[in-house]
Amino acid sequence: MSFNNQEGTILQDGNVSIIRNLSFLEVIYIFFLIFIAWLILRIFKKVFPWIAERVSGTKRLYVLALMPLFRIVVIIITILLLFPLILVPTTENLIAVLGAIGIAVGFAIKDYVSSILAGIVYLYEMPYQPGDWIEISGIYGEVKSIGLRTIELLTPDDTIVRIPQLKMWDTPFFNLSGGSKELQCKTNFFLQPKHNASQAKQILYDIAISSPYIQIKKPIDIIVVEKEFSTLYSIKAYPIDSRDQFKLITDLTIRGKTVLITKGFQFSNVPTLIKD
Amino acid sequence: MNLSKADPEEEPKLWEIIPLNKYSRPSKPLEESIRLGFHNFIQKFIKPSESNFDLIKKISLTAIPKRSLDRIVPDINYSKATEELNTEILKYLDPDLTENNIIFFVGTPFSGKEDILTKLSLTNTWNIIADPTPDQIFSLDQNFIDTVLEKFKKPSVIINFEKWFFKHSDGFNLIKTILNIFWSNPCKIVIGVDSWTWSYLIYAIQIDSYGKKALSYRPFEAERLQIFLDQLAHQKMKREIVFRDSKTGNYIIKPNIDTSRGKKKRKFVDNYLRNLAGYSNGIPLLAWSIWRNSLRKVPDDEFLEKNLDEDESEEISKMNKTSQILWVLPWNKMNFPLLPDVLRRTDLIILNTILIHKEIMEDLLFYLLPLNKEEILKSVSILVKYGLIEKHEKIWKITVLSYPKIRERLNSEGFLVDEF
């Protein structure tokens, strides 16, 4: 047996139910709120990248970085609006709800909630932002969007990979651009050891400095390392925009190979045993 | 008007030669920067028009006929700049030719560098060393180097050093060889370099380390522009010319009727001129082009409909008797080329490549860029469509009026621009 009051349902033993009695209109209102929040989040997902593509330079990264912040604001506001509508806001109820959530999380949706928690921690730490180039568990790509549960990476071969935030929690990851447009690229050339190294180095420097993709204001280094069966030349340079990294590497590789071969340099045919 | 009567303390020297490290571009007024920022932001969400020159076409009905315009705003004469450069250069050149004397003269696009240096060589009867052909650059042609070796023993001028290299791995050999020859021998040589090339070659070959001095002329800020445009207007016109805002009637360049006002005149600088100086980057030819586009025979209808008070009507009628009034389109009504958002990185790379070489032959564009021909042709057609580049005898150039916008865009996208 139970009695209804405005705050909730008074049960037979005199305790008050956690969940409020909801009228039909209130249920509609709750669904409406959830729908609006979902709609706003969907709009954010479309609008922020759209704006980001229309602003130039580093402003693009700032716009993308704002997206997760706005998303969490919408989610928090929605929860704050829903909480007093659904639950009777007493201390006992709060404890009971948290206890129930704890049990559910502990048994059923532990990983799911861990991912969401990791997503919330991300908002504080911000170790990566949309527009950054990161590598995790061998997957390399540009962070396109950050949700509370997953992040979306766009790989160089144009594939979207969704990685649970939890993965970022317990696996080391590499952020190669760190919130800026700058991203160092390495282009390797393995040459047969018997050659004029300073000439080869100068050729590769001229190749690098004349690439239309290179950020000339950043340092360009040619590292020369003697390997067991070859001499390794690495051009370390930055593209103007991190999105051009593969174009830069391709350009340097093609032109480097062409010029080195024309000038009589020979590429190593023996597989390099030492891992670079 | 006789400008020589003016107190030299009142007026800055029009053509002042300065070391490159003192070069500072005039900035846009704050309100104009805000207006432009807002305007550009809105434009990002509006579908770009087919051509950005529509308004200029529409308003050309009230524009001054070309013949009159050529008298009111005649071509720029760079003789005075040459004189100033000559005086300045002689300070640095060793008369005995015991050491290397390499002076760089760096000019922005449309700066008149060619005119100035050609006149300089004629004034001093110095050799002009002709530019190499692309083949001579790529092959490091020994005959060409021998010719240079023969010529540089006498005082010489290289007018367009930007035409001595290519942004290509085989494109630096010639300038490195030539500069090393100059550096290691007694010589007296003035080398003209485009500012974009200069900025690039500083990174590529540290060009600045070869010269004794790098000079340029001081950019024209609002005060200089006022003198410059006033002088131009009175070069061929006998009557006093007054420039007024076609909408408000405010003076853009004040009349110089009586001497008591004449001195004060120079202290007054209208915001229009500040905008003009900021937009044109202080490049006189650019300001000249905009100025020519902005002059009108009659004021705006808005001004005509305004009830002028008695004093104002009297002033205008008095002024009409003694001088000619020309109306200047308000700055915010000028329709400058906009760089549409449809421009892709390929388009920007092409613009940057053209600017680094100052201008470039079509075939070389295909050769220098790691892009296929179709892609380049597509980009070029987009750039032509928006009035950003133009072709003369198979050579691609940036258009004068679009240059400031292109520079601004390339800078914001992280490309190397002409910074000193």
XYZ file of C-alpha atoms in Angstrom:
696
model
C 0.000 0.000 0.000
C 1.277 3.454 -0.778
C 0.209 7.122 -0.701
C 1.168 9.811 -3.128
C 2.316 13.262 -2.205
C 3.912 16.053 -4.243
C 7.471 15.035 -3.439
C 7.149 11.385 -4.275
C 5.513 8.187 -3.234
C 5.222 7.477 0.502
C 5.666 3.775 0.844
C 3.933 1.546 3.361
C 6.869 1.557 5.732
C 6.868 5.354 5.787
C 9.922 5.868 3.569
C 9.765 8.138 0.560
C 10.458 6.715 -2.914
C 13.565 7.911 -4.742
C 11.804 8.585 -7.984
C 9.176 11.242 -8.140
C 5.702 10.554 -9.379
C 5.778 11.807 -12.921
C 2.796 13.068 -14.780
C 2.430 12.352 -18.482
C 3.406 15.932 -19.306
C 6.525 15.672 -17.141
C 7.579 12.496 -18.932
C 7.111 14.269 -22.262
C 9.105 17.223 -20.919
C 11.973 14.931 -19.823
C 12.129 13.274 -23.223
C 11.939 16.685 -24.822
C 14.930 17.897 -22.753
C 16.936 14.805 -23.665
C 16.018 15.231 -27.310
C 17.047 18.909 -27.310
C 20.383 18.070 -25.626
C 20.999 15.293 -28.153
C 20.096 17.650 -30.992
C 22.463 20.343 -29.722
C 25.273 17.797 -29.412
C 24.637 16.618 -32.968
C 24.651 20.217 -34.202
C 27.927 20.885 -32.359
C 29.449 17.866 -34.043
C 28.620 19.280 -37.452
C 29.032 23.000 -36.815
C 32.432 23.133 -35.082
C 34.352 21.264 -37.806
C 32.463 23.343 -40.411
C 33.549 26.600 -38.790
C 37.063 25.219 -38.246
C 37.436 24.607 -41.977
C 36.514 28.216 -42.641
C 39.039 29.854 -40.370
C 42.688 29.886 -41.142
C 45.823 28.689 -39.417
C 45.926 27.984 -35.717
C 42.417 29.413 -35.271
C 41.169 26.144 -36.746
C 42.679 24.255 -33.819
C 41.187 26.662 -31.274
C 37.718 26.201 -32.753
C 38.063 22.414 -32.691
C 39.328 22.512 -29.116
C 36.183 24.361 -28.028
C 33.924 21.531 -29.196
C 34.372 19.094 -26.269
C 34.071 21.957 -23.804
C 30.723 23.027 -25.219
C 29.561 19.403 -25.291
C 30.282 18.864 -21.606
C 28.534 22.135 -20.718
C 25.398 20.927 -22.515
C 25.569 17.529 -20.810
C 25.993 19.032 -17.338
C 23.144 21.492 -17.849
C 20.890 18.670 -19.066
C 21.715 16.488 -16.037
C 21.116 19.402 -13.673
C 17.745 20.039 -15.286
C 16.740 16.374 -15.281
C 17.870 15.460 -11.773
C 15.201 17.371 -9.780
C 12.560 16.365 -12.292
C 13.111 12.633 -11.896
C 14.502 12.201 -8.395
C 13.361 13.447 -5.031
C 16.367 15.513 -3.996
C 17.058 14.288 -0.425
C 20.387 13.176 1.044
C 19.139 9.638 1.608
C 17.949 9.399 -1.958
C 21.196 10.733 -3.299
C 23.111 8.107 -1.327
C 20.744 5.389 -2.493
C 21.031 6.451 -6.128
C 24.797 6.592 -5.955
C 24.841 3.137 -4.315
C 22.648 1.685 -7.039
C 24.799 3.286 -9.718
C 27.876 1.876 -7.994
C 26.505 -1.653 -8.116
C 25.425 -1.294 -11.747
C 28.795 0.109 -12.698
C 30.638 -2.575 -10.715
C 28.902 -5.470 -12.424
C 27.522 -4.483 -15.760
C 28.848 -1.350 -17.405
C 32.196 -0.928 -15.716
C 34.177 -0.362 -18.920
C 31.557 1.932 -20.364
C 31.559 4.133 -17.276
C 35.346 4.003 -17.006
C 35.492 5.359 -20.520
C 33.127 8.175 -19.610
C 35.162 8.948 -16.484
C 38.296 8.965 -18.585
C 36.502 11.386 -20.907
C 35.727 13.660 -17.966
C 39.332 13.493 -16.721
C 40.392 14.420 -20.261
C 38.457 17.676 -19.896
C 40.688 18.575 -16.976
C 43.998 17.309 -18.343
C 43.436 17.975 -22.077
C 46.348 15.794 -23.229
C 45.048 15.936 -26.821
C 42.705 18.141 -28.788
C 40.839 17.854 -32.056
C 43.366 18.581 -34.785
C 46.255 16.872 -32.940
C 48.069 13.935 -34.486
C 48.329 11.086 -32.007
C 49.413 7.477 -32.000
C 47.945 4.859 -29.733
C 48.434 1.090 -29.939
C 49.880 1.445 -33.442
C 46.955 3.531 -34.704
C 48.084 6.901 -36.019
C 45.755 9.657 -37.058
C 44.282 13.105 -36.570
C 41.869 13.586 -33.677
C 38.634 14.563 -35.370
C 36.300 14.661 -32.377
C 36.317 13.859 -28.706
C 33.210 12.399 -27.112
C 32.772 11.534 -23.485
C 33.160 7.815 -24.212
C 35.270 7.641 -27.369
C 37.572 9.709 -29.491
C 37.520 9.615 -33.280
C 40.769 9.364 -35.199
C 41.069 9.866 -38.931
C 43.934 7.745 -40.182
C 46.118 8.704 -43.168
C 44.251 6.150 -45.322
C 40.996 8.021 -44.621
C 39.531 5.565 -42.118
C 37.689 6.689 -39.018
C 38.760 4.776 -35.911
C 36.849 5.127 -32.645
C 38.976 4.536 -29.586
C 37.394 4.255 -26.125
C 38.624 6.918 -23.746
C 39.481 4.055 -21.383
C 42.192 2.962 -23.798
C 43.797 6.371 -23.471
C 43.585 5.939 -19.697
C 45.722 2.797 -19.467
C 47.804 2.801 -22.660
C 50.723 5.089 -23.472
C 49.961 7.345 -26.401
C 52.049 9.787 -28.399
C 50.845 13.287 -29.196
C 53.043 14.406 -32.075
C 51.635 17.875 -32.608
C 50.646 18.851 -29.074
C 47.950 21.405 -29.854
C 49.925 23.283 -32.477
C 50.072 23.189 -36.261
C 53.651 22.048 -36.026
C 54.505 18.425 -36.476
C 57.953 17.116 -37.159
C 58.205 14.663 -40.045
C 61.031 12.311 -40.780
C 61.933 11.177 -44.290
C 64.524 8.409 -44.539
C 66.954 7.538 -47.306
C 69.137 4.446 -47.078
C 72.200 4.866 -49.278
C 75.033 2.488 -49.982
C 77.857 3.454 -47.578
C 80.535 4.308 -50.137
C 79.719 7.870 -51.187
C 80.382 11.553 -50.532
C 78.283 12.119 -47.419
C 78.568 15.899 -47.286
C 77.395 16.167 -50.900
C 74.441 13.883 -50.176
C 73.587 15.926 -47.100
C 73.674 19.182 -49.076
C 71.486 17.687 -51.814
C 68.902 16.572 -49.283
C 68.970 19.961 -47.577
C 68.318 21.696 -50.919
C 65.529 19.218 -51.601
C 63.937 20.006 -48.252
C 64.289 23.775 -48.462
C 62.658 23.846 -51.891
C 59.585 21.816 -50.981
C 56.371 23.858 -51.186
C 55.002 22.008 -48.154
C 57.856 22.787 -45.789
C 57.652 25.254 -42.923
C 60.844 27.077 -43.661
C 60.736 29.055 -40.416
C 61.258 25.840 -38.440
C 64.604 24.032 -38.324
C 65.470 21.571 -41.062
C 67.920 18.912 -39.910
C 69.635 16.242 -41.920
C 70.741 13.455 -39.598
C 73.315 11.032 -40.950
C 73.760 7.677 -39.217
C 75.971 4.831 -40.299
C 74.081 1.522 -40.219
C 75.451 -1.948 -40.708
C 74.827 -2.172 -44.469
C 73.871 1.371 -45.366
C 74.090 5.024 -44.463
C 70.825 6.396 -43.182
C 69.906 10.008 -44.001
C 66.912 11.406 -42.173
C 65.408 14.736 -43.144
C 63.686 16.118 -40.078
C 61.433 18.981 -41.005
C 58.017 20.494 -40.342
C 55.161 20.919 -42.808
C 53.359 24.285 -42.990
C 50.222 22.511 -41.808
C 50.233 19.187 -39.979
C 47.611 17.940 -42.457
C 50.284 18.156 -45.167
C 52.708 15.785 -43.418
C 52.267 12.936 -45.891
C 52.430 15.273 -48.849
C 55.707 16.618 -47.486
C 57.164 13.152 -46.903
C 56.039 12.021 -50.363
C 57.468 15.120 -52.032
C 60.813 14.781 -50.232
C 61.003 11.070 -51.015
C 60.211 11.435 -54.715
C 62.467 14.405 -55.367
C 65.199 13.075 -53.076
C 65.300 9.755 -54.891
C 65.267 11.402 -58.312
C 68.103 13.821 -57.561
C 70.263 11.327 -55.646
C 70.009 8.783 -58.460
C 70.758 11.489 -61.065
C 73.880 12.502 -59.125
C 75.105 8.908 -59.037
C 74.211 7.898 -55.485
C 73.115 4.305 -55.010
C 70.394 3.194 -52.678
C 70.990 0.326 -50.296
C 69.595 -2.986 -51.462
C 70.347 -4.917 -48.297
C 67.584 -4.898 -45.700
C 68.614 -2.876 -42.709
C 68.901 -5.128 -39.730
C 68.913 -2.469 -37.068
C 65.451 -1.131 -36.423
C 65.294 2.589 -36.957
C 51.439 74.294 -55.184
C 55.101 74.533 -54.429
C 56.075 71.974 -51.877
C 59.606 73.224 -51.648
C 58.231 76.212 -49.714
C 57.115 73.960 -46.910
C 59.133 73.781 -43.750
C 61.273 70.633 -43.893
C 60.517 70.009 -40.229
C 56.850 69.876 -41.059
C 57.074 67.310 -43.826
C 58.813 63.962 -43.825
C 61.189 63.202 -46.687
C 59.128 61.396 -49.279
C 61.684 58.859 -50.442
C 63.852 57.935 -47.515
C 66.359 55.115 -47.851
C 66.604 53.045 -44.711
C 68.390 49.887 -43.549
C 66.127 46.897 -43.900
C 66.013 46.284 -40.152
C 64.239 49.629 -39.738
C 61.536 48.729 -42.232
C 58.109 48.864 -40.633
C 54.819 48.572 -42.491
C 52.098 51.070 -41.609
C 49.324 49.429 -39.644
C 45.617 49.710 -40.288
C 43.591 51.919 -37.930
C 41.999 49.882 -35.121
C 38.417 50.591 -36.185
C 39.200 49.434 -39.715
C 40.778 46.219 -38.402
C 37.629 45.524 -36.356
C 35.355 46.330 -39.291
C 37.370 44.105 -41.610
C 37.545 41.293 -39.076
C 33.769 41.313 -38.699
C 33.231 41.646 -42.436
C 35.591 38.769 -43.207
C 33.941 36.571 -40.590
C 30.515 37.156 -42.113
C 31.886 36.541 -45.592
C 33.003 33.054 -44.520
C 29.382 32.017 -44.307
C 28.219 33.656 -47.504
C 28.535 32.006 -50.877
C 31.330 33.829 -52.723
C 30.344 35.930 -55.696
C 31.626 35.131 -59.171
C 33.827 38.170 -59.207
C 34.964 40.523 -56.517
C 35.250 43.420 -58.874
C 31.509 43.886 -59.377
C 31.215 47.046 -57.331
C 34.155 48.651 -59.016
C 32.434 48.005 -62.354
C 29.138 49.473 -61.115
C 30.600 52.640 -59.690
C 32.813 53.197 -62.684
C 29.945 55.184 -64.264
C 30.779 58.105 -62.029
C 34.507 57.594 -62.245
C 36.830 60.154 -63.794
C 37.731 59.488 -67.448
C 41.143 57.911 -67.901
C 42.593 60.928 -69.724
C 41.760 63.269 -66.842
C 42.841 60.661 -64.354
C 46.246 60.451 -66.016
C 46.649 64.177 -65.398
C 45.357 64.143 -61.833
C 47.128 60.943 -60.783
C 49.990 60.562 -63.270
C 52.473 57.699 -63.288
C 54.918 57.562 -60.414
C 58.310 59.008 -61.104
C 60.999 57.230 -59.120
C 63.810 59.684 -59.938
C 63.824 61.145 -56.461
C 64.027 57.663 -54.958
C 67.015 56.939 -57.214
C 68.728 60.131 -56.069
C 68.204 59.201 -52.436
C 69.433 55.667 -53.022
C 72.482 56.947 -54.842
C 73.382 59.261 -51.982
C 72.913 56.486 -49.455
C 74.813 53.854 -51.418
C 77.847 56.080 -51.836
C 78.208 56.113 -48.049
C 78.809 52.380 -48.042
C 80.732 51.818 -51.244
C 84.488 51.844 -50.940
C 85.781 54.175 -53.687
C 89.102 52.340 -54.021
C 87.608 48.944 -54.740
C 89.882 47.139 -52.314
C 87.218 44.897 -50.867
C 83.867 43.422 -51.766
C 81.132 46.028 -51.732
C 77.835 44.260 -52.087
C 74.775 46.358 -51.336
C 71.336 44.803 -51.514
C 68.365 46.934 -52.419
C 65.231 45.097 -51.349
C 61.924 46.117 -52.872
C 58.458 44.840 -52.152
C 56.270 43.772 -55.079
C 55.162 46.822 -57.083
C 57.816 48.948 -55.374
C 59.339 50.282 -58.602
C 62.668 48.591 -57.809
C 63.421 48.018 -61.515
C 62.919 51.704 -62.367
C 65.002 52.865 -59.439
C 67.928 50.536 -60.165
C 67.861 51.125 -63.915
C 68.053 54.861 -63.258
C 70.805 54.277 -60.701
C 72.948 52.441 -63.246
C 72.338 55.147 -65.847
C 73.164 57.934 -63.384
C 76.505 56.361 -62.471
C 77.140 54.680 -65.833
C 77.429 51.349 -64.065
C 77.052 47.995 -65.809
C 73.745 46.218 -65.700
C 74.292 42.486 -65.435
C 71.531 40.797 -67.410
C 69.419 38.047 -65.884
C 70.192 34.420 -66.722
C 67.724 32.225 -68.558
C 66.092 29.302 -66.684
C 68.338 26.872 -68.572
C 71.438 28.763 -67.493
C 70.259 28.619 -63.885
C 69.568 24.897 -63.843
C 72.697 23.936 -65.753
C 74.990 26.356 -63.888
C 76.079 27.635 -67.292
C 79.798 28.419 -67.340
C 79.471 30.922 -70.209
C 77.027 32.930 -68.174
C 79.321 32.841 -65.136
C 82.226 33.999 -67.338
C 80.130 36.920 -68.573
C 79.353 37.917 -64.988
C 83.039 37.576 -64.066
C 83.941 39.913 -66.878
C 81.282 42.504 -66.017
C 81.578 42.680 -62.260
C 85.130 44.028 -62.377
C 83.489 47.400 -62.976
C 80.766 48.803 -60.724
C 77.599 46.917 -61.598
C 73.925 46.582 -60.880
C 71.801 43.446 -60.832
C 68.223 44.587 -61.086
C 66.219 41.430 -60.555
C 68.112 38.939 -58.411
C 64.813 37.094 -57.912
C 65.246 35.921 -61.507
C 68.579 34.276 -60.714
C 67.252 31.303 -58.800
C 64.406 28.820 -58.597
C 62.806 27.204 -55.592
C 64.142 23.864 -56.688
C 66.998 21.681 -55.490
C 68.993 22.656 -58.615
C 67.859 26.255 -58.453
C 70.315 27.589 -55.850
C 73.637 26.595 -57.418
C 73.982 29.660 -59.618
C 73.301 32.262 -56.937
C 75.556 30.470 -54.470
C 78.377 30.433 -57.029
C 77.852 34.055 -58.058
C 77.574 35.361 -54.501
C 80.720 33.497 -53.496
C 82.587 35.066 -56.437
C 81.385 38.531 -55.431
C 82.191 37.861 -51.794
C 85.749 36.753 -52.405
C 86.747 39.526 -54.838
C 86.970 43.303 -54.689
C 83.828 44.582 -56.338
C 81.234 47.307 -56.255
C 77.821 45.886 -56.921
C 74.238 46.802 -56.117
C 71.864 43.845 -56.141
C 68.131 44.413 -56.360
C 66.067 41.681 -54.710
C 62.339 41.301 -54.344
C 61.278 41.262 -50.681
C 59.666 37.796 -50.931
C 62.757 36.339 -52.544
C 64.892 38.022 -49.918
C 62.896 36.482 -47.064
C 63.105 33.060 -48.670
C 66.810 33.269 -49.490
C 67.641 34.296 -45.940
C 66.497 30.818 -44.898
C 67.771 28.997 -47.973
C 71.276 30.441 -48.391
C 71.619 33.169 -45.715
C 71.767 35.816 -48.415
C 72.040 38.636 -45.885
C 75.488 37.438 -44.806
C 76.964 38.235 -48.247
C 76.149 41.940 -48.278
C 77.635 44.966 -46.625
C 74.212 46.502 -46.214
C 70.592 45.770 -47.145
C 68.544 48.860 -47.922
C 65.008 49.715 -48.896
C 62.911 52.844 -49.000
C 60.711 53.712 -46.054
C 57.133 52.550 -46.609
C 54.636 55.332 -47.202
C 52.621 55.864 -44.062
C 49.605 58.224 -44.078
C 51.646 61.430 -43.787
C 53.905 60.497 -46.689
C 50.942 59.368 -48.768
C 49.312 62.729 -48.301
C 52.365 64.535 -49.643
C 52.810 61.959 -52.391
C 49.230 62.150 -53.703
C 49.194 65.923 -53.400
C 52.438 66.207 -55.356
C 51.128 63.849 -58.032
C 47.933 65.876 -58.382
C 49.891 69.071 -58.961
C 52.448 67.663 -61.351
C 50.365 68.322 -64.456
C 47.423 70.310 -63.122
C 47.784 74.073 -62.825
C 44.679 74.578 -60.709
C 44.578 73.818 -57.028
C 43.003 70.412 -56.464
C 41.026 69.549 -53.387
C 40.090 66.006 -52.440
C 36.930 65.514 -50.393
C 35.001 62.549 -49.111
C 32.141 61.956 -51.556
C 29.739 61.024 -48.776
C 30.531 63.391 -45.924
C 32.296 66.193 -47.737
C 35.222 66.006 -45.299
C 38.622 66.901 -46.645
C 40.832 63.955 -47.530
C 43.633 66.226 -48.638
C 43.116 69.800 -47.551
C 43.593 72.771 -49.856
C 46.734 74.802 -49.602
C 45.293 78.175 -50.593
C 46.921 80.458 -48.080
C 50.285 79.909 -46.514
C 49.054 80.339 -42.955
C 46.938 77.190 -43.423
C 49.585 75.557 -45.525
C 51.809 74.643 -42.624
C 48.976 73.349 -40.524
C 47.712 71.340 -43.438
C 50.298 68.638 -43.109
C 49.339 67.949 -39.520
C 45.862 66.985 -40.627
C 45.758 63.408 -41.838
C 42.397 61.960 -42.684
C 41.546 58.436 -41.622
C 41.099 57.538 -45.281
C 44.822 58.003 -45.785
C 45.602 55.877 -42.728
C 43.425 53.131 -44.175
C 45.066 53.545 -47.557
C 48.548 53.335 -46.053
C 47.640 50.279 -43.963
C 45.935 48.435 -46.790
C 48.646 49.201 -49.334
C 51.412 48.098 -46.944
C 53.023 51.471 -47.585
C 53.704 50.577 -51.243
C 53.209 53.739 -53.323
C 52.098 51.971 -56.516
C 49.449 50.064 -54.625
C 48.159 53.243 -52.976
C 48.293 54.916 -56.397
C 46.104 52.167 -57.949
C 43.530 52.346 -55.166
C 43.525 56.149 -55.261
C 42.842 56.145 -58.989
C 39.942 53.756 -58.470
C 38.432 55.853 -55.720
C 38.220 59.282 -57.394
C 34.819 60.512 -58.627
C 33.569 63.489 -60.613
C 30.534 64.081 -58.428
C 29.767 63.471 -54.759
C 27.327 60.856 -53.486
C 23.601 61.570 -53.709
C 23.589 61.501 -49.926
C 25.925 64.477 -49.806
C 24.000 66.360 -52.477
C 20.717 65.857 -50.644
C 22.214 67.108 -47.401
C 21.203 70.678 -46.658
C 24.457 72.520 -46.524
C 24.629 75.436 -44.164
C 25.367 78.894 -45.512
C 29.044 78.872 -44.588
C 29.601 75.529 -46.177
C 27.822 76.482 -49.421
C 29.821 79.675 -49.567
C 33.070 77.789 -48.994
C 32.285 75.324 -51.764
C 31.349 77.999 -54.276
C 34.465 80.002 -53.350
C 36.574 76.897 -53.681
C 35.057 76.034 -57.067
C 36.283 79.364 -58.410
C 39.865 78.884 -57.327
C 40.278 75.133 -57.349
C 38.908 71.857 -58.617
C 37.125 69.577 -56.184
C 37.481 65.847 -56.651
C 35.403 63.415 -54.669
C 36.883 60.369 -53.023
C 34.826 57.255 -52.481
C 34.583 56.537 -48.724
C 36.931 53.769 -47.616
C 34.149 51.450 -46.500
C 32.591 51.675 -49.953
C 35.705 50.439 -51.677
C 35.286 46.883 -52.825
C 38.625 45.159 -52.622
C 39.170 41.641 -53.896
C 38.274 39.073 -51.287
C 40.118 35.832 -51.074
C 37.317 33.299 -51.198
C 37.255 30.409 -48.748
C 37.057 28.041 -51.694
C 40.791 28.552 -52.116
C 42.534 25.288 -51.313
C 46.060 24.764 -50.087
C 47.138 24.023 -53.668
C 45.954 27.484 -54.697
C 47.842 29.070 -51.817
C 50.994 27.118 -52.720
C 50.759 28.482 -56.266
C 50.314 32.052 -55.001
C 53.278 31.629 -52.654
C 55.456 30.189 -55.430
C 54.600 33.072 -57.764
C 55.414 35.644 -55.080
C 58.725 34.036 -54.090
C 59.788 34.289 -57.741
C 57.947 37.617 -58.144
C 56.432 36.202 -61.353
C 56.774 32.872 -63.051
C 56.523 31.261 -66.459
C 53.705 28.794 -66.836
C 55.982 25.904 -67.818
C 58.180 26.483 -64.790
C 55.189 26.328 -62.498
C 54.586 22.783 -63.744
C 58.249 21.954 -63.268
C 58.729 23.408 -59.784
C 55.624 22.150 -58.029
C 55.026 18.524 -57.043
C 51.511 18.718 -58.445
C 50.127 17.318 -61.649
C 49.446 19.613 -64.567
C 45.655 19.295 -64.363
C 45.680 20.233 -60.704
C 47.785 23.326 -61.399
C 45.597 24.359 -64.331
C 42.484 23.988 -62.200
C 44.002 26.149 -59.463
C 45.197 28.739 -61.919
C 41.726 29.034 -63.452
C 40.225 29.595 -59.973
C 42.837 32.249 -59.177
C 42.163 34.009 -62.472
C 38.413 33.831 -61.909
C 38.767 35.702 -58.622
C 41.120 38.279 -60.119
C 44.093 37.219 -58.019
C 46.554 36.469 -60.797
C 46.961 37.512 -64.406
C 49.051 36.295 -67.329
C 51.271 38.398 -69.588
C 53.150 36.575 -72.323
C 52.947 33.210 -70.569
C 54.139 34.726 -67.290
C 51.908 34.585 -64.235
C 51.799 37.567 -61.900
C 49.816 38.628 -58.867
C 47.358 41.454 -59.579
C 48.105 44.754 -57.876
C 44.846 45.205 -55.979
C 44.730 41.651 -54.654
C 48.307 41.655 -53.328
C 47.542 42.889 -49.772
C 44.810 40.274 -49.314
C 46.987 37.495 -50.667
C 49.828 38.473 -48.357
C 47.459 38.583 -45.391
C 46.002 35.172 -46.207
C 49.343 33.477 -46.804
C 50.607 34.895 -43.542
C 47.611 33.619 -41.583
C 47.995 30.171 -43.172
C 51.600 29.928 -41.977
C 53.354 30.473 -45.323
C 56.549 32.473 -45.486
C 55.843 36.097 -46.372
C 58.148 39.073 -46.833
C 59.073 39.810 -43.259
C 62.254 41.535 -42.220
